[in-house]
Short mmCIF file of C-alpha atoms and ligand atoms in Angstrom, two decimals:
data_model
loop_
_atom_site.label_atom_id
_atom_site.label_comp_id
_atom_site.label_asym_id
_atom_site.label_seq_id
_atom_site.Cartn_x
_atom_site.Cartn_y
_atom_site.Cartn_z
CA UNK A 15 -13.09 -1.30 27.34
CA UNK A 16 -14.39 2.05 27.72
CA UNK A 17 -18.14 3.02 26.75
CA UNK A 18 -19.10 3.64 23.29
CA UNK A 19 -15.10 2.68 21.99
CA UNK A 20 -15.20 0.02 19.48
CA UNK A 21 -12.56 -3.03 18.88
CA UNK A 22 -11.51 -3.45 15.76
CA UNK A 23 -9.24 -6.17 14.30
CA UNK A 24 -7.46 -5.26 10.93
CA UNK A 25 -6.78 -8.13 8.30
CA UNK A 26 -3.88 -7.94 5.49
CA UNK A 27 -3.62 -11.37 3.79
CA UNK A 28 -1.29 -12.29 1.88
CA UNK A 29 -0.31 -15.79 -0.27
CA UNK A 30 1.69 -17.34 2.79
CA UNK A 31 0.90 -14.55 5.24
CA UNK A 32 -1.47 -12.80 7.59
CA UNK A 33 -0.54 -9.56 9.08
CA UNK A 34 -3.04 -7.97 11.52
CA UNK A 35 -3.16 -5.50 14.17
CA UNK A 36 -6.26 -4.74 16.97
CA UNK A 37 -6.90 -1.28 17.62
CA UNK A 38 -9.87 0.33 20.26
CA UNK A 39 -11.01 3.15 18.87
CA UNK A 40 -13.11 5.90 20.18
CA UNK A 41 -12.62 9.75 20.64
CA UNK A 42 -8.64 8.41 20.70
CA UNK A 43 -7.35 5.61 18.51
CA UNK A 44 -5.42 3.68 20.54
CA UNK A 45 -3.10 0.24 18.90
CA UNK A 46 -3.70 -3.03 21.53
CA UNK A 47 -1.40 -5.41 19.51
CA UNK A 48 -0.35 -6.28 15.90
CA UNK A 49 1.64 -8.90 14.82
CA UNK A 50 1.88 -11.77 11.77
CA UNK A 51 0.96 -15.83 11.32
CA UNK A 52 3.49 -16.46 8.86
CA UNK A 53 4.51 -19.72 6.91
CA UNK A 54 0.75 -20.53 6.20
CA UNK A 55 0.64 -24.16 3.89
CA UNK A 56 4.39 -24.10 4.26
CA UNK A 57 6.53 -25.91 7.15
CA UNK A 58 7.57 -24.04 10.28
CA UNK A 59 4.60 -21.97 10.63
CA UNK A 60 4.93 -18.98 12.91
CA UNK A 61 2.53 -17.05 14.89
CA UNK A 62 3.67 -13.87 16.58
CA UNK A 63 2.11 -10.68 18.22
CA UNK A 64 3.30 -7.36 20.12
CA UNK A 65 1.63 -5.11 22.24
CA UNK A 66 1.60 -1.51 21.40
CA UNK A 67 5.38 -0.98 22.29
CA UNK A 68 6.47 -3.33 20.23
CA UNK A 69 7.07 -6.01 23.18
CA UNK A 70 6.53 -9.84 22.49
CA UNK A 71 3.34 -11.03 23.27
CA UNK A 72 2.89 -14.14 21.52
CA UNK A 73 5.66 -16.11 20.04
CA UNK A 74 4.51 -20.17 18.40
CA UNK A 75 6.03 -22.00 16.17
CA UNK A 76 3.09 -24.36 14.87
CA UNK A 77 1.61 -25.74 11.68
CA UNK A 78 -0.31 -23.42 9.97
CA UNK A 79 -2.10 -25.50 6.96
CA UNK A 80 -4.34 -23.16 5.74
CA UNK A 81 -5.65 -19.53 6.10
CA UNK A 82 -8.80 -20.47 7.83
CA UNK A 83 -6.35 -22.42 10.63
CA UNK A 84 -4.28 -19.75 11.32
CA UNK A 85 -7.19 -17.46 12.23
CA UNK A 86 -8.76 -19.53 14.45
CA UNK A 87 -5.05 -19.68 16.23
CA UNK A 88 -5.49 -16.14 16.30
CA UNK A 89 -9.14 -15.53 17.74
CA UNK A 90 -8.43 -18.49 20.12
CA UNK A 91 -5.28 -16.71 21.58
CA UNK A 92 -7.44 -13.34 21.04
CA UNK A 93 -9.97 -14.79 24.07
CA UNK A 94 -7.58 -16.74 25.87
CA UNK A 95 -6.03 -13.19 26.74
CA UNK A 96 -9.47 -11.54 27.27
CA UNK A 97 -9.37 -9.45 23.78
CA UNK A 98 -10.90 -11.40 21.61
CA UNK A 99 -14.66 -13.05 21.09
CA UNK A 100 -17.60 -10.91 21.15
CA UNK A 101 -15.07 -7.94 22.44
CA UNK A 102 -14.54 -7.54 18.56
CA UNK A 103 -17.25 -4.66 17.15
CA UNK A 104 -15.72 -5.20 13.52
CA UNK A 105 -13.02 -6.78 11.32
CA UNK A 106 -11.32 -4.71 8.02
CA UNK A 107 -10.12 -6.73 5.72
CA UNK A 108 -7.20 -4.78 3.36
CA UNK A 109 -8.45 -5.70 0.19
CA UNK A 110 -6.36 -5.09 -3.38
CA UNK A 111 -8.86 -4.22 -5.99
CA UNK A 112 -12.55 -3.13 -5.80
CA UNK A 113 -12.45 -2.98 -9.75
CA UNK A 114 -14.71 -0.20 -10.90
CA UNK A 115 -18.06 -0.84 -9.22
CA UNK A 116 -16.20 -0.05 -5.16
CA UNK A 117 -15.11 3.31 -5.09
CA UNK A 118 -15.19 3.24 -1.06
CA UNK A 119 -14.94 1.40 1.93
CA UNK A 120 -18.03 -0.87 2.38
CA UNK A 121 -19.27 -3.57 4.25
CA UNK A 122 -18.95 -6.99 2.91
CA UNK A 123 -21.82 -9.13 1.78
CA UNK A 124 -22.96 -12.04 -0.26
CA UNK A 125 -22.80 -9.75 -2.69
CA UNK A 126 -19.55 -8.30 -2.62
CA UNK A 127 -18.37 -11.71 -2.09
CA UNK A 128 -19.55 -12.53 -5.66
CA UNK A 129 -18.17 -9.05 -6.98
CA UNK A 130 -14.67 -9.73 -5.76
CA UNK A 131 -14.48 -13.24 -6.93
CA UNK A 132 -15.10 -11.95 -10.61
CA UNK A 133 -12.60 -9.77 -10.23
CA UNK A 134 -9.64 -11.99 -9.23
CA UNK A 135 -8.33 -12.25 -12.83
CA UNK A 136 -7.41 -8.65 -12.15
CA UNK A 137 -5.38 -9.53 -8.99
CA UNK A 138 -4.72 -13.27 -9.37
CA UNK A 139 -1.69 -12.83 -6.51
CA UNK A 140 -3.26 -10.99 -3.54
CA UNK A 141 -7.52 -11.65 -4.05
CA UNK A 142 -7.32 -15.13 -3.54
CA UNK A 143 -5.67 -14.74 0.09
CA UNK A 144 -8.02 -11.71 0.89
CA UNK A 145 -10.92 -13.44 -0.42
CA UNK A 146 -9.97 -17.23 1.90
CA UNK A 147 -9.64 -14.72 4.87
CA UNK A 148 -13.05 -13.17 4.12
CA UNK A 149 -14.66 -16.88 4.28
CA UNK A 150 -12.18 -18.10 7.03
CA UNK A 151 -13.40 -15.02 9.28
CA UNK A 152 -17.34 -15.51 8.39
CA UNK A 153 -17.02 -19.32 9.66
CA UNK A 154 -15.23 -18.86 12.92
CA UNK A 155 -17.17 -15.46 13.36
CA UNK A 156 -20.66 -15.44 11.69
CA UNK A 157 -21.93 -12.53 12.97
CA UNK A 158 -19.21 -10.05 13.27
CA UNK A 159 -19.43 -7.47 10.52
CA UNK A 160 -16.79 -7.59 8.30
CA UNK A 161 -15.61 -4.47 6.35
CA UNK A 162 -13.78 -4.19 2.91
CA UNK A 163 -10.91 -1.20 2.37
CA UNK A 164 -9.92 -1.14 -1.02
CA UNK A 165 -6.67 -0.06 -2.19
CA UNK A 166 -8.04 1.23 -5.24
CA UNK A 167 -10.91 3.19 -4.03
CA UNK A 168 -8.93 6.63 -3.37
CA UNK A 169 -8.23 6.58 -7.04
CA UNK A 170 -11.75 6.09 -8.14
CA UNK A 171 -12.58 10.02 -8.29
CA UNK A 172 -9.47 10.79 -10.72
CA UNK A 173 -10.45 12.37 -14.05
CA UNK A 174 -11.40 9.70 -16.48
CA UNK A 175 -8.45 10.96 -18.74
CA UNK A 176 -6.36 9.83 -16.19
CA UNK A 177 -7.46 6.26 -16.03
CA UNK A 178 -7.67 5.74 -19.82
CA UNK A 179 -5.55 3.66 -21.31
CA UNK A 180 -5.53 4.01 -25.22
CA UNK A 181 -7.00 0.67 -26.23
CA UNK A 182 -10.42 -0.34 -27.83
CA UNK A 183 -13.10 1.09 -25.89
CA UNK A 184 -14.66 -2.38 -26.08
CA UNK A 185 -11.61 -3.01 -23.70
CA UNK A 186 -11.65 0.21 -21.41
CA UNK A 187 -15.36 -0.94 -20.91
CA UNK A 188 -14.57 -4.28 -19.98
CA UNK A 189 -12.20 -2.44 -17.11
CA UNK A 190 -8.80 -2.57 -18.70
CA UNK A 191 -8.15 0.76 -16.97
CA UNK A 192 -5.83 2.69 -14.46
CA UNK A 193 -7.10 1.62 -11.55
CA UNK A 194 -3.74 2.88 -8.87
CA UNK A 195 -2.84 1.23 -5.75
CA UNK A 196 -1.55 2.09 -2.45
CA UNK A 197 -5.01 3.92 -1.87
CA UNK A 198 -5.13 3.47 2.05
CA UNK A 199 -1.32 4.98 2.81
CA UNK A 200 -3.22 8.10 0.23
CA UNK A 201 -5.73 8.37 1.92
CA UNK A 202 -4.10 8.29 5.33
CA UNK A 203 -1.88 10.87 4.45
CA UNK A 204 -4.45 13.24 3.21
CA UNK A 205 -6.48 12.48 6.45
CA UNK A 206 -3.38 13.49 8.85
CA UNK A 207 -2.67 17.05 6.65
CA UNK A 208 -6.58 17.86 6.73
CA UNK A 209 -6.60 16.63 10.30
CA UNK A 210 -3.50 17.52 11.79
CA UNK A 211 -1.71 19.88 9.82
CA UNK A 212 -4.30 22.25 8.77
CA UNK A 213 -6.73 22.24 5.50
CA UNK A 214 -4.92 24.48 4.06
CA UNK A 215 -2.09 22.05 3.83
CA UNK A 216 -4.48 20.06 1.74
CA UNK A 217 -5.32 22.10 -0.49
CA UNK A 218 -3.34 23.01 -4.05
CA UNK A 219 -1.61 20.82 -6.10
CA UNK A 220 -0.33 17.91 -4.02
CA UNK A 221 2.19 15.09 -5.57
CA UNK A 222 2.80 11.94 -2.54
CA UNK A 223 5.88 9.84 -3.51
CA UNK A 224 4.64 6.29 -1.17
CA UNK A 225 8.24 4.79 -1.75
CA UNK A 226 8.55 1.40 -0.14
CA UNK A 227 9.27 -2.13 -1.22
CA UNK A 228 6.04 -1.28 -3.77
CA UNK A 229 6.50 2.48 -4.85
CA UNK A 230 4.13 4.29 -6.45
CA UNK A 231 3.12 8.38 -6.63
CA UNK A 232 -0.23 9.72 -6.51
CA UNK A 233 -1.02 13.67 -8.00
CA UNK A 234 -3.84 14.96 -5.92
CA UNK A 235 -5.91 18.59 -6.74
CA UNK A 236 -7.91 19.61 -3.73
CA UNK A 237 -7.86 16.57 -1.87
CA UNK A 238 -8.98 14.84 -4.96
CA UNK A 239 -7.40 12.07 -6.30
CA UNK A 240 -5.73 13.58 -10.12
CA UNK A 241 -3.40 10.53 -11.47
CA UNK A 242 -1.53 7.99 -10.50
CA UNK A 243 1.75 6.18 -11.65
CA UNK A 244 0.55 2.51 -10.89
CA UNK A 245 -2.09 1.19 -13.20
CA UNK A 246 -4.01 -1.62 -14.28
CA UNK A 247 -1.60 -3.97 -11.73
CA UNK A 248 0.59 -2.71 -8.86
CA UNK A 249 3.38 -3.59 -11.02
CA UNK A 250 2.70 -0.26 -13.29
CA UNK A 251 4.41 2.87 -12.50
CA UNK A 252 7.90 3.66 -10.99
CA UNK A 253 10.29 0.91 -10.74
CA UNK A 254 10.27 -0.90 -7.47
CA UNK A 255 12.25 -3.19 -5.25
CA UNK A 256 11.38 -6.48 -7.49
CA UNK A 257 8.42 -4.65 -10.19
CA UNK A 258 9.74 -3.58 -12.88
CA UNK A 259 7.41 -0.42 -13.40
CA UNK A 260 5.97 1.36 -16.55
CA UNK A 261 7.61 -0.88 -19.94
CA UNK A 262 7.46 -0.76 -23.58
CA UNK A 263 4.47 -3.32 -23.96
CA UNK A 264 6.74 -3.97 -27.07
CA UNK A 265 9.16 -5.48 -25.01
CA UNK A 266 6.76 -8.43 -23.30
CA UNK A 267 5.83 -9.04 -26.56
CA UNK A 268 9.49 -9.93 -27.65
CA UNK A 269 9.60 -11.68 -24.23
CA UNK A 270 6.95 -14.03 -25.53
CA UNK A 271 7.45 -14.56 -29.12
CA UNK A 272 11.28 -14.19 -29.61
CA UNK A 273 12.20 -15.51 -26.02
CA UNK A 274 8.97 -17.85 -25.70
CA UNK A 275 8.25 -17.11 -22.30
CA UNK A 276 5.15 -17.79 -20.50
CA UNK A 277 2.56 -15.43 -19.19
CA UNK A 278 3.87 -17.16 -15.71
CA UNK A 279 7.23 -16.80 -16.58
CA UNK A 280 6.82 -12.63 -17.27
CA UNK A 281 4.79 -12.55 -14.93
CA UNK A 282 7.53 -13.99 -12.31
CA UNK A 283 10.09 -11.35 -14.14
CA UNK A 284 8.34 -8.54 -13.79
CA UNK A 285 6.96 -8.96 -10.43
CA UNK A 286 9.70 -10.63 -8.39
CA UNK A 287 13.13 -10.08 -10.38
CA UNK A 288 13.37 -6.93 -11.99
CA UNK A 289 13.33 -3.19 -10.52
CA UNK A 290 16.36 -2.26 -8.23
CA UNK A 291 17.16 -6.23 -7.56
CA UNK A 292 17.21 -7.20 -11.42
CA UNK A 293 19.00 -4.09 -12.16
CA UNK A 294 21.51 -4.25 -9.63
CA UNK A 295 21.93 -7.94 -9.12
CA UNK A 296 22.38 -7.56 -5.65
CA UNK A 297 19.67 -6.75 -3.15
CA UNK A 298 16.13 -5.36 -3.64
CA UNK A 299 16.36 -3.28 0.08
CA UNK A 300 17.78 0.58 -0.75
CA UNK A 301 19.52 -0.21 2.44
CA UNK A 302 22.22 -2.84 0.83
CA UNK A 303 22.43 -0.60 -2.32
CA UNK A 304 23.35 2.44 -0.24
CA UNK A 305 25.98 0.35 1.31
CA UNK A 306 26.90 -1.31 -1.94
CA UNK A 307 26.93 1.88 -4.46
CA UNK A 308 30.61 2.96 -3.91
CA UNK A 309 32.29 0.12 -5.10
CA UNK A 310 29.60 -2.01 -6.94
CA UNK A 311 28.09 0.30 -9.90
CA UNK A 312 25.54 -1.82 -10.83
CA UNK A 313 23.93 -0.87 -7.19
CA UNK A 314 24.66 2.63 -7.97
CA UNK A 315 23.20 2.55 -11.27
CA UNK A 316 19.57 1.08 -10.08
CA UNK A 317 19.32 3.50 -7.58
CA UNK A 318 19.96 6.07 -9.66
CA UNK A 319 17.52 4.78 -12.31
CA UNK A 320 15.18 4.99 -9.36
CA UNK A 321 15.28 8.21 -8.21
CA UNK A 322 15.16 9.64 -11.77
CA UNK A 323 12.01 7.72 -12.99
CA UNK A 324 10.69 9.59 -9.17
CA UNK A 325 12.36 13.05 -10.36
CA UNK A 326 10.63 12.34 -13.99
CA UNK A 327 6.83 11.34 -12.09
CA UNK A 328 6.74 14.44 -10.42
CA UNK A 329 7.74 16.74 -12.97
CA UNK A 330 5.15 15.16 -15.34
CA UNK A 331 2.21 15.40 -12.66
CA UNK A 332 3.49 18.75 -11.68
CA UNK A 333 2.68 19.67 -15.14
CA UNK A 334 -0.76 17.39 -15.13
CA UNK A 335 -1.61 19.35 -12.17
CA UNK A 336 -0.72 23.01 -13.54
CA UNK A 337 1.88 23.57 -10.83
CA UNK A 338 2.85 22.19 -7.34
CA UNK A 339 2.64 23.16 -3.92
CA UNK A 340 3.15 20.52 -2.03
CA UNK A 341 5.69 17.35 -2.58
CA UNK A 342 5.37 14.69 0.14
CA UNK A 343 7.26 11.55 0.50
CA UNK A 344 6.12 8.71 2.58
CA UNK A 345 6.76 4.64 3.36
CA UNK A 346 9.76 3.47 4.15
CA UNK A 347 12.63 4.57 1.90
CA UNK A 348 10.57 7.84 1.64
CA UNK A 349 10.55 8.21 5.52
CA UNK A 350 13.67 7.40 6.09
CA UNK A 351 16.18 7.87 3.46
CA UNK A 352 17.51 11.14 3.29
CA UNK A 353 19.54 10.68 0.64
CA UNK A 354 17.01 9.30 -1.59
CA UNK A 355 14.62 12.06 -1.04
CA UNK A 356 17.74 14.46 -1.49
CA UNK A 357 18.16 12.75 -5.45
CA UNK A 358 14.92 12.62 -5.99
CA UNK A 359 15.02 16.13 -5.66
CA UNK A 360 18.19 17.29 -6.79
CA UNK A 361 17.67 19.62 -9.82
CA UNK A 362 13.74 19.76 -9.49
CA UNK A 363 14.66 23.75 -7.79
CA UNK A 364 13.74 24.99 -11.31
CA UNK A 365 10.02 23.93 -10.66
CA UNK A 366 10.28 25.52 -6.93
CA UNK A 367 11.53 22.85 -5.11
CA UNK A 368 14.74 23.09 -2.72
CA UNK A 369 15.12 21.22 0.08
CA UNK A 370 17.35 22.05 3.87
CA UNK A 371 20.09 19.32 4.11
CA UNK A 372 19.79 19.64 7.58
CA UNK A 373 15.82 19.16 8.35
CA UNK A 374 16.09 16.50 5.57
CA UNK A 375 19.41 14.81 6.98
CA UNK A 376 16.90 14.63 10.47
CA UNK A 377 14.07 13.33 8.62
CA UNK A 378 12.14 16.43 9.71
CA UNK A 379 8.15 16.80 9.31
CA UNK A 380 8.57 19.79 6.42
CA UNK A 381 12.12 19.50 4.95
CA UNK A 382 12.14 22.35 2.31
CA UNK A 383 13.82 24.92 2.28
CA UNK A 384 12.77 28.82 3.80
CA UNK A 385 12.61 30.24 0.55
CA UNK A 386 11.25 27.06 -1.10
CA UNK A 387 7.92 27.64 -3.04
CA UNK A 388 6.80 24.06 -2.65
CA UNK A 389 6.79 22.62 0.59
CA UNK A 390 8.33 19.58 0.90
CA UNK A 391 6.99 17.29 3.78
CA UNK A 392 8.20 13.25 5.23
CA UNK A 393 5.00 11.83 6.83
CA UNK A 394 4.48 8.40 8.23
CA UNK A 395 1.99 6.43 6.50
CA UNK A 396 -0.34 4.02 8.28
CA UNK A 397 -2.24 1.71 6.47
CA UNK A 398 -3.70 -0.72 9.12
CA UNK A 399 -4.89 2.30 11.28
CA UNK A 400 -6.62 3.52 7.99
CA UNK A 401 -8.34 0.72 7.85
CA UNK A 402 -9.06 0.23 11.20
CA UNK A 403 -10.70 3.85 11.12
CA UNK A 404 -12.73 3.24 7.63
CA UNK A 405 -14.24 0.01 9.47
CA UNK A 406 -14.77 1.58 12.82
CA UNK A 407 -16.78 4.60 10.96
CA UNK A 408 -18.57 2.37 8.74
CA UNK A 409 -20.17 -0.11 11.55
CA UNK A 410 -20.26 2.50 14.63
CA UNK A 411 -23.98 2.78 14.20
CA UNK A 412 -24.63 -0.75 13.31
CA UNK A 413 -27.03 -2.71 15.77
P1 LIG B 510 6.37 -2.43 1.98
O1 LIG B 510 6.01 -1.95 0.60
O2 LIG B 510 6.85 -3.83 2.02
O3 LIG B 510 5.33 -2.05 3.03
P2 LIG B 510 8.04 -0.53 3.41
O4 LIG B 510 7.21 0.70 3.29
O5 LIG B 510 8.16 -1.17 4.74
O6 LIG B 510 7.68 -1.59 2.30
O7 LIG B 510 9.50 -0.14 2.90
C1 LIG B 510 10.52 -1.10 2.91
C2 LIG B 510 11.75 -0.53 2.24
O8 LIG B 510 12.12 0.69 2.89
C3 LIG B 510 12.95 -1.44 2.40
O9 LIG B 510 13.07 -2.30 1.32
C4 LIG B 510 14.10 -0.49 2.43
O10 LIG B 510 14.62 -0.42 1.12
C5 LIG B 510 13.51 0.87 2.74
N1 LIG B 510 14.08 1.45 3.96
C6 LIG B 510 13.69 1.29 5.24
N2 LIG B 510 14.47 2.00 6.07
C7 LIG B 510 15.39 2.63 5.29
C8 LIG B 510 16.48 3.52 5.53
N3 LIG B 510 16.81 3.91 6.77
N4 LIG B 510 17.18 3.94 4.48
C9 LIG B 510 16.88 3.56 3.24
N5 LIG B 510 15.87 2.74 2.93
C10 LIG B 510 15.13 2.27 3.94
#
C-alpha cells in the first residue's frame, strides 16, 4: 500500500443483504474490490466479490445465518488474500437516517449507538440491518474506527420551511419532519461539479432528478441543500419502482378504516407493490416497461405517470428556487434512459429547458441544447465512493 493512502472498507446493509466495496484512497481514489453476501438468515447464502474491473474474485455458496457471520466470511477472505486485517484504516457504514441531531458524517460511538437505536421507529426496514452490522463489525474488529454516512445529512441545511410538515408543532418537535433521502448520491454529485466541472457549475439554482429503483429529486441554491421530494420515509416523493410516492393521507386512512388494513399491510402496499409495478401490473424495472409500452397500456400509462410527477417536481422547485440553471439527472434510469429523460423534459422548454436528441440519445455529459438556458447534465452517481471519501477524511488524522 503506498505511504500515507488509507484502506477503507464501505458497508451498505440491508434486511437479507450486505453490499460492500474496499477502496485505497490517497491523493487518487482508487476501487480494490466490491461485491455482495447475499441470502443472509435465508437458505443458499451467497458470497461474491470483483476486483476493480468487474472480474470474479470470490464466488461461495455457504450459509450465511446472521449478519455478524457473513462479515467475518468477509474479513476472513479479506486477510486470506492479503487485504484485509489491520490493512483496514476505517470502515463507513451507509446509514439511512441520522434523525435531526446528525447533520454530517461522524464517527460512531457508544453514543451514537444509543442515538440510532432511538431512532429506528423512523426507519424500522433499513436501521436494524445497519445498526447489527455496526455491532457485528465492533466484535470481529474492536479497534478499527468505524464511520457513520447518513443519507439524510445533505438535507439537514434546507430551509426549515422546507422540512415542515403542517401538523401540531408538538409533532414537528418530536421530529415528524422532511427529513429527504438519497443524501450521499447528492452530495456526490455536487462534489464532482465543484470538483470536476468547475464551481461555477455549482452555483445557481440546481434541481438533481436521482431516478433509480428509489427516485427522488433534490432543489439545491448555492450548493445548499433547498427541498426535497422524499420526506419523513423514503417512500415520500415521486413515485418509484415499488413506493408509491407523495398520497392523499386521506386515502391510508380509507385503507385502514373502510378496507381494515394493517399498518403492516400499507405498509407492504406502499413500499413493495405500488409505483410503476402496482400501476402497471407488470414489472417494476423501466427496462420491461419500455419494452412492454406499445402493446400493453397499462406499462405505458405508469411510465407516463412517472415522468409527469418528474416534469411536475421540477417545475414546482424551479419555482421554490426562483428560476433554474441547472437540471441534472442521475442513477440508473436517469443515466441511462434517454427516453425517459427526453419525457421528463418534453414541454418544460417554456421554463428554458430544451434538450439535443442526439447528445441525449448518447447519454452525453451536458445534453441540452446550444441555445438552451438551463443546462441539462447526466452524471454518474457514486454512493459507496462517497462514503468511502467522508470516512477516509474523517479518520485521516486519527492516531
Ligand atoms: P437502486 O435504487 O436499486 O440503486 P439503480 O440506480 O441501480 O437503483 O437503478 C435501477 C433501475 O435503473 C432499474 O430498475 C431500471 O429500471 C433502470 N435502468 C437501468 N438501466 C436502464 C436503461 N438502459 N434504460 C432504462 N432504465 C434503466
Amino acid at each position: 500500500m503506498e505511504n500515507g493512502a488509507q484502506r477503507i472498507l464501505t458497508i451498505n446493509s440491508g434486511s437479507s443483504s450486505i453490499k460492500f466495496s474496499l477502496y485505497e484512497i490517497s491523493n487518487t481514489e482508487n476501487l480494490i474490490l466490491s461485491g455482495k453476501l447475499d441470502r443472509i438468515g435465508l437458505e443458499g447464502g451467497l458470497f461474491q466479490a470483483g476486483d476493480s474491473k468487474g472480474g470474479l474474485i470470490a464466488d461461495e455458496n455457504l450459509r450465511l445465518p446472521d449478519h455478524i457471520a457473513a462479515l467475518k466470511r468477509l474479513f476472513e477472505w479479506l486477510v486470506e488474500n492479503q487485504m484485509g486485517g489491520a490493512e483496514i484504516s476505517a470502515i463507513g457504514h451507509r446509514v439511512v437516517h441520522g434523525g435531526s441531531k446528525y447533520n454530517k458524517t461522524s464517527l460512531i460511538d457508544h453514543e451514537m449507538m444509543l442515538a440510532l437505536i432511538k431512532l429506528i421507529p423512523f426507519a424500522p426496514e433499513h436501521l436494524p440491518h445497519e445498526i447489527k452490522a455496526i455491532d457485528a463489525v465492533s466484535r470481529v474488529y474492536p479497534d478499527c474506527p468505524q464511520v457513520a454516512c447518513f443519507d439524510t445529512a445533505f438535507h439537514r441545511e434546507m430551509p426549515r420551511l422546507a422540512q415542515s410538515f403542517p401538523l401540531t408543532r408538538e409533532l414537528f418537535d418530536e421530529g415528524i419532519i422532511r427529513y429527504g433521502f438519497h443524501g450521499l448520491s447528492y452530495e456526490f454529485i455536487m462534489n464532482e461539479l465543484e470538483e470536476n466541472i468547475g464551481v461555477e457549475a455549482s452555483k445557481g439554482n440546481i434541481i438533481v432528478a436521482h431516478l433509480g429503483n428509489g427516485a427522488s429529486m433534490a432543489a439545491v441554491k448555492n450548493g445548499k441543500a433547498f427541498d426535497t421530494t422524499m420526506g419523513f420515509t423514503p417512500t415520500g416523493g415521486l413515485m418509484m419502482s415499488t413506493r408509491s410516492g407523495d398520497l392523499d393521507p386521506g386515502a391510508v386512512i380509507y385503507l385502514m378504516k373502510e378496507k381494515g388494513m394493517s399498518a403492516d399491510e400499507i405498509n407492504e402496499l406502499l413500499n413493495k407493490k405500488s409505483g410503476l409495478l402496482g400501476m402497471s401490473g407488470i414489472s417494476s424495472d423501466v427496462r420491461d416497461l419500455l419494452e412492454r409500452e406499445k402493446e400493453d397500456a397499462r406499462a405505458k400509462e405508469a411510465l407516463d405517470l412517472f415522468c409527469y410527477q418528474a416534469r411536475k417536481f421540477t417545475g414546482s422547485f424551479a419555482s421554490a428556487l426562483g428560476g433554474l440553471n441547472t437540471l441534472i439527472f442521475t442513477a440508473g434510469i436517469g443515466e441511462n434512459s434517454p427516453v425517459i429523460r427526453e419525457r421528463i423534459c418534453a414541454g418544460l422548454s417554456f421554463m428554458g429547458v430544451s434538450i439535443d436528441e442526439k447528445l441525449n440519445k448518447e447519454n452525453a455529459p451536458v445534453i441540452s441544447a446550444e441555445n438552451s438556458p438551463v443546462t441539462v447534465r447526466v452524471m454518474k452517481t457514486n454512493e459507496e465512493l462517497m462514503i468511502a471519501r467522508q470516512t477516509a477524511r474523517l479518520t485521516k488524522e486519527l492516531p
